[in-house]
mmCIF file of C-alpha atoms in Angstrom:
data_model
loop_
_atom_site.group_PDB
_atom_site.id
_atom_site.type_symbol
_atom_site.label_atom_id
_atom_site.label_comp_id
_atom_site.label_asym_id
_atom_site.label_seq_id
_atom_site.Cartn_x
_atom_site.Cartn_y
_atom_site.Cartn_z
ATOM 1 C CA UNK I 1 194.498 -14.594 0.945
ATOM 2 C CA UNK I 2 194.423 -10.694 1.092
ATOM 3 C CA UNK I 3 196.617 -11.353 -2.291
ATOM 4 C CA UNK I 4 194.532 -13.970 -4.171
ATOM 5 C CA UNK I 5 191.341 -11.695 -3.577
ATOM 6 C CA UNK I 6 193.428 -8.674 -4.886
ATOM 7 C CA UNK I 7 193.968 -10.663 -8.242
ATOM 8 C CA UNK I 8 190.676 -11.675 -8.091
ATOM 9 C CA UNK I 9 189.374 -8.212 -8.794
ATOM 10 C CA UNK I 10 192.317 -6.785 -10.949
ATOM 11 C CA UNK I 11 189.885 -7.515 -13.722
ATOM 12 C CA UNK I 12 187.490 -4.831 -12.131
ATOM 13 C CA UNK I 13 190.024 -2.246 -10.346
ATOM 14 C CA UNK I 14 191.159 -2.275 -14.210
ATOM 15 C CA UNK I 15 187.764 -0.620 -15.688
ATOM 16 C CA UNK I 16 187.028 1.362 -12.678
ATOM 17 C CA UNK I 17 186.992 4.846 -14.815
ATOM 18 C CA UNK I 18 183.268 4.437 -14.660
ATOM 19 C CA UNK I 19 181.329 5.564 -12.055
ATOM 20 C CA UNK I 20 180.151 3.023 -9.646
ATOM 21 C CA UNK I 21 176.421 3.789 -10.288
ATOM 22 C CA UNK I 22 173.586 1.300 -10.955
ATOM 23 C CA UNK I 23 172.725 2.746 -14.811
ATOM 24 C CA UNK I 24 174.406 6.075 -16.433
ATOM 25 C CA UNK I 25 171.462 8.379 -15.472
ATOM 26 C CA UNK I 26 172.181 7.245 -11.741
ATOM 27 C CA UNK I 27 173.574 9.451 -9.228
ATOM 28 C CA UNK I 28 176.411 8.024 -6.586
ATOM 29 C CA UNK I 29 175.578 8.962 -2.993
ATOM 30 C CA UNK I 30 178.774 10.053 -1.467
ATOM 31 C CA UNK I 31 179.013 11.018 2.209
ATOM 32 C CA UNK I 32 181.553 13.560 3.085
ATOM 33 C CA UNK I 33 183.193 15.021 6.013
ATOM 34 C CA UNK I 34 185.367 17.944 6.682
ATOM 35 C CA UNK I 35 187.674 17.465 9.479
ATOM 36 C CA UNK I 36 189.959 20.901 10.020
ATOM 37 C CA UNK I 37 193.439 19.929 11.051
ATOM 38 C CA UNK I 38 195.244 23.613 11.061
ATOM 39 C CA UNK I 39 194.398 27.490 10.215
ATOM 40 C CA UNK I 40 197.166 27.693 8.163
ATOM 41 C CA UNK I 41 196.740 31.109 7.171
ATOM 42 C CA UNK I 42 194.279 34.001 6.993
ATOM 43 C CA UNK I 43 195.237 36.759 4.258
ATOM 44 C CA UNK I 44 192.935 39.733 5.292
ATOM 45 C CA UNK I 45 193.572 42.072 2.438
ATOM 46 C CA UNK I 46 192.805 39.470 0.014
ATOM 47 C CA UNK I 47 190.370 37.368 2.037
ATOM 48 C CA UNK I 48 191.532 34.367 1.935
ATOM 49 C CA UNK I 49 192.101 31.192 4.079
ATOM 50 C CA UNK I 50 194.105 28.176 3.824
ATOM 51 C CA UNK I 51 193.495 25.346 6.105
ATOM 52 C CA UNK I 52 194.391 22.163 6.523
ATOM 53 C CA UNK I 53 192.022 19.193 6.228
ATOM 54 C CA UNK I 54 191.160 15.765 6.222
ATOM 55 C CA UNK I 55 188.170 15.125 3.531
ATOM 56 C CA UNK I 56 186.548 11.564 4.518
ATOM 57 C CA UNK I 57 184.266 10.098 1.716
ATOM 58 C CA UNK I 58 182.455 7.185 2.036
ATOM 59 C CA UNK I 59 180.223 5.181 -0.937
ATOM 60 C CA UNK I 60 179.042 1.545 -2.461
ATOM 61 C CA UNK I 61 180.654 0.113 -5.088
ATOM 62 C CA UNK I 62 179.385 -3.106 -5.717
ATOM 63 C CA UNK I 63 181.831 -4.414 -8.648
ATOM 64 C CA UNK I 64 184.309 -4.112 -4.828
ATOM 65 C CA UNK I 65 181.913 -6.636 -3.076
ATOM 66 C CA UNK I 66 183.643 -10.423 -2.599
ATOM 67 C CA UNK I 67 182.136 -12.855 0.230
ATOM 68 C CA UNK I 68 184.905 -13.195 2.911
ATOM 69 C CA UNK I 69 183.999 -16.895 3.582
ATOM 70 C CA UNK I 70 185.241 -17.279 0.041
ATOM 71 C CA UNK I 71 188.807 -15.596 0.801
ATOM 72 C CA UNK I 72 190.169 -16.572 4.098
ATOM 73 C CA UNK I 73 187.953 -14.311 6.110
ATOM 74 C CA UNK I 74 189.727 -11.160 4.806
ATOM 75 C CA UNK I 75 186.803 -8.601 5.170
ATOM 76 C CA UNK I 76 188.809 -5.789 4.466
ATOM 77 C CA UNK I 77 192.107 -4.434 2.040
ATOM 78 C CA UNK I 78 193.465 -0.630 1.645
ATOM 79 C CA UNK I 79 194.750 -0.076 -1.974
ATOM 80 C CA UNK I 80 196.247 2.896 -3.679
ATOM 81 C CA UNK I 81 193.119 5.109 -4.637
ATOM 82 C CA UNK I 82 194.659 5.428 -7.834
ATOM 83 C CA UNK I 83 193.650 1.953 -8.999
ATOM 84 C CA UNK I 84 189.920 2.844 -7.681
ATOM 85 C CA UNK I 85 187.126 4.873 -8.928
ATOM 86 C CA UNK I 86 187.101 8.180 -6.532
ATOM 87 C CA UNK I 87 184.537 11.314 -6.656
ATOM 88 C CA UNK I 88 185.680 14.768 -8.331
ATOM 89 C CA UNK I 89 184.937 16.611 -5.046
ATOM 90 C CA UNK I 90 185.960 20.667 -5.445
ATOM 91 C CA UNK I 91 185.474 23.317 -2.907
ATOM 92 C CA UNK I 92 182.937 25.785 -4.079
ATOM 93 C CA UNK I 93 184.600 29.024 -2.845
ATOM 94 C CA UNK I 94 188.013 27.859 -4.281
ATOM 95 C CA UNK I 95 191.096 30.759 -4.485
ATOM 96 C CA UNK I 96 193.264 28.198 -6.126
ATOM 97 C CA UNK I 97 192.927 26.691 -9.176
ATOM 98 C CA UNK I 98 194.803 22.988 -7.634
ATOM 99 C CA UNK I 99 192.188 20.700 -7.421
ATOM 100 C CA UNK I 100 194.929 17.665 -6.615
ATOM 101 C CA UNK I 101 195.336 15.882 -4.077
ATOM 102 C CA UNK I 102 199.306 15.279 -3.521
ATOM 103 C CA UNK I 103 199.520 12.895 -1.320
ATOM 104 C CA UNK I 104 199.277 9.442 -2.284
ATOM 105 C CA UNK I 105 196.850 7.832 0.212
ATOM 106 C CA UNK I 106 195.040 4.186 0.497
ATOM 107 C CA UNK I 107 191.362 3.541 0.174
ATOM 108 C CA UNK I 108 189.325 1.053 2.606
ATOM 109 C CA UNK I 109 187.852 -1.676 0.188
ATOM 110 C CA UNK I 110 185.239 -3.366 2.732
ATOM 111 C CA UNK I 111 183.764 -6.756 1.249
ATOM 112 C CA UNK I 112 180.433 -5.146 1.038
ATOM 113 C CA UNK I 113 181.477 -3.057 -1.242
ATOM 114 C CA UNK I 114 181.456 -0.182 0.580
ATOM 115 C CA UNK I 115 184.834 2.438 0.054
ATOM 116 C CA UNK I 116 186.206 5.040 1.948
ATOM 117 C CA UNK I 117 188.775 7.418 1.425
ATOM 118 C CA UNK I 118 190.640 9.899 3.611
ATOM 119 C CA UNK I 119 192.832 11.847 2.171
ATOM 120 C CA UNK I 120 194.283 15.232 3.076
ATOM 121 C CA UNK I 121 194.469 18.243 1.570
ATOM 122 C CA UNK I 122 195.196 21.825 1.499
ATOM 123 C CA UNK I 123 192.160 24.052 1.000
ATOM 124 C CA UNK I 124 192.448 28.109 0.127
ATOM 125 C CA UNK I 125 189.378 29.233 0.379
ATOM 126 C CA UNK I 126 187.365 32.884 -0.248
ATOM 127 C CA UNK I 127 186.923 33.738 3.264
ATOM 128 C CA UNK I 128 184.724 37.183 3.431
ATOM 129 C CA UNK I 129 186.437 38.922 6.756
ATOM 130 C CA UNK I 130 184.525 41.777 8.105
ATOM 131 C CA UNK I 131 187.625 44.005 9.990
ATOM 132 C CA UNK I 132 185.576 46.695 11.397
ATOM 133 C CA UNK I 133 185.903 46.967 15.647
#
């Protein structure tokens, strides 16, 4: 079933370059959190920190809304973010000029339409370090 509902909305994952937003003046509430996984390194001289991190986001896309009753029950299917609409997120304080994310990682498509993502990355950050004792 998890297969007929996925062909079911190729038509949609296929124009999915557009935001998921109600009109093109609307914004997209996106809820984010930062879970640190590992200090991976502090540079002192140059102040700078890279850490590792998990970067959950969570919105509504309502083109990604099916009724479950209508497919088997299947209330939920992960896909390739790739074939999804996903939010330009970039860390203010950036030292690096990768954006990416490199690891290919699945999305949660829940019938209401509601999305989240998880993916990691790798963020090097300006990190002003005061070194006086």
């Amino acid at each position: 079933m998890a297969r007929v509902l996925l062909l079911t909305l190729r038509f949609v994952l296929s124009n999915l370059v557009f935001r998921p937003a109600i009109g093109p003046h609307k914004p997209v509430t996106i809820k984010l959190k930062l879970r640190l996984s590992q200090i991976i390194d502090v540079h002192e001289i140059d102040q700078i920190m890279s850490c590792s991190v998990w970067l959950k986001q969570v919105w509504t896309d309502k083109r990604l809304s099916w009724d479950p009753k209508s497919y088997g029950g299947v209330n939920v299917l992960y896909v390739p973010y790739e074939m999804i609409w996903v939010p330009d997120i970039v860390l203010y304080n950036n030292a690096d000029s990768n954006y990416n994310i490199t690891i290919s990682t699945k999305a949660t498509l829940h019938f209401s339409g509601q999305v989240t993502w998880e993916p990691p990355a790798i963020f090097k950050s300006m990190c002003p370090i005061d070194v006086k004792w």
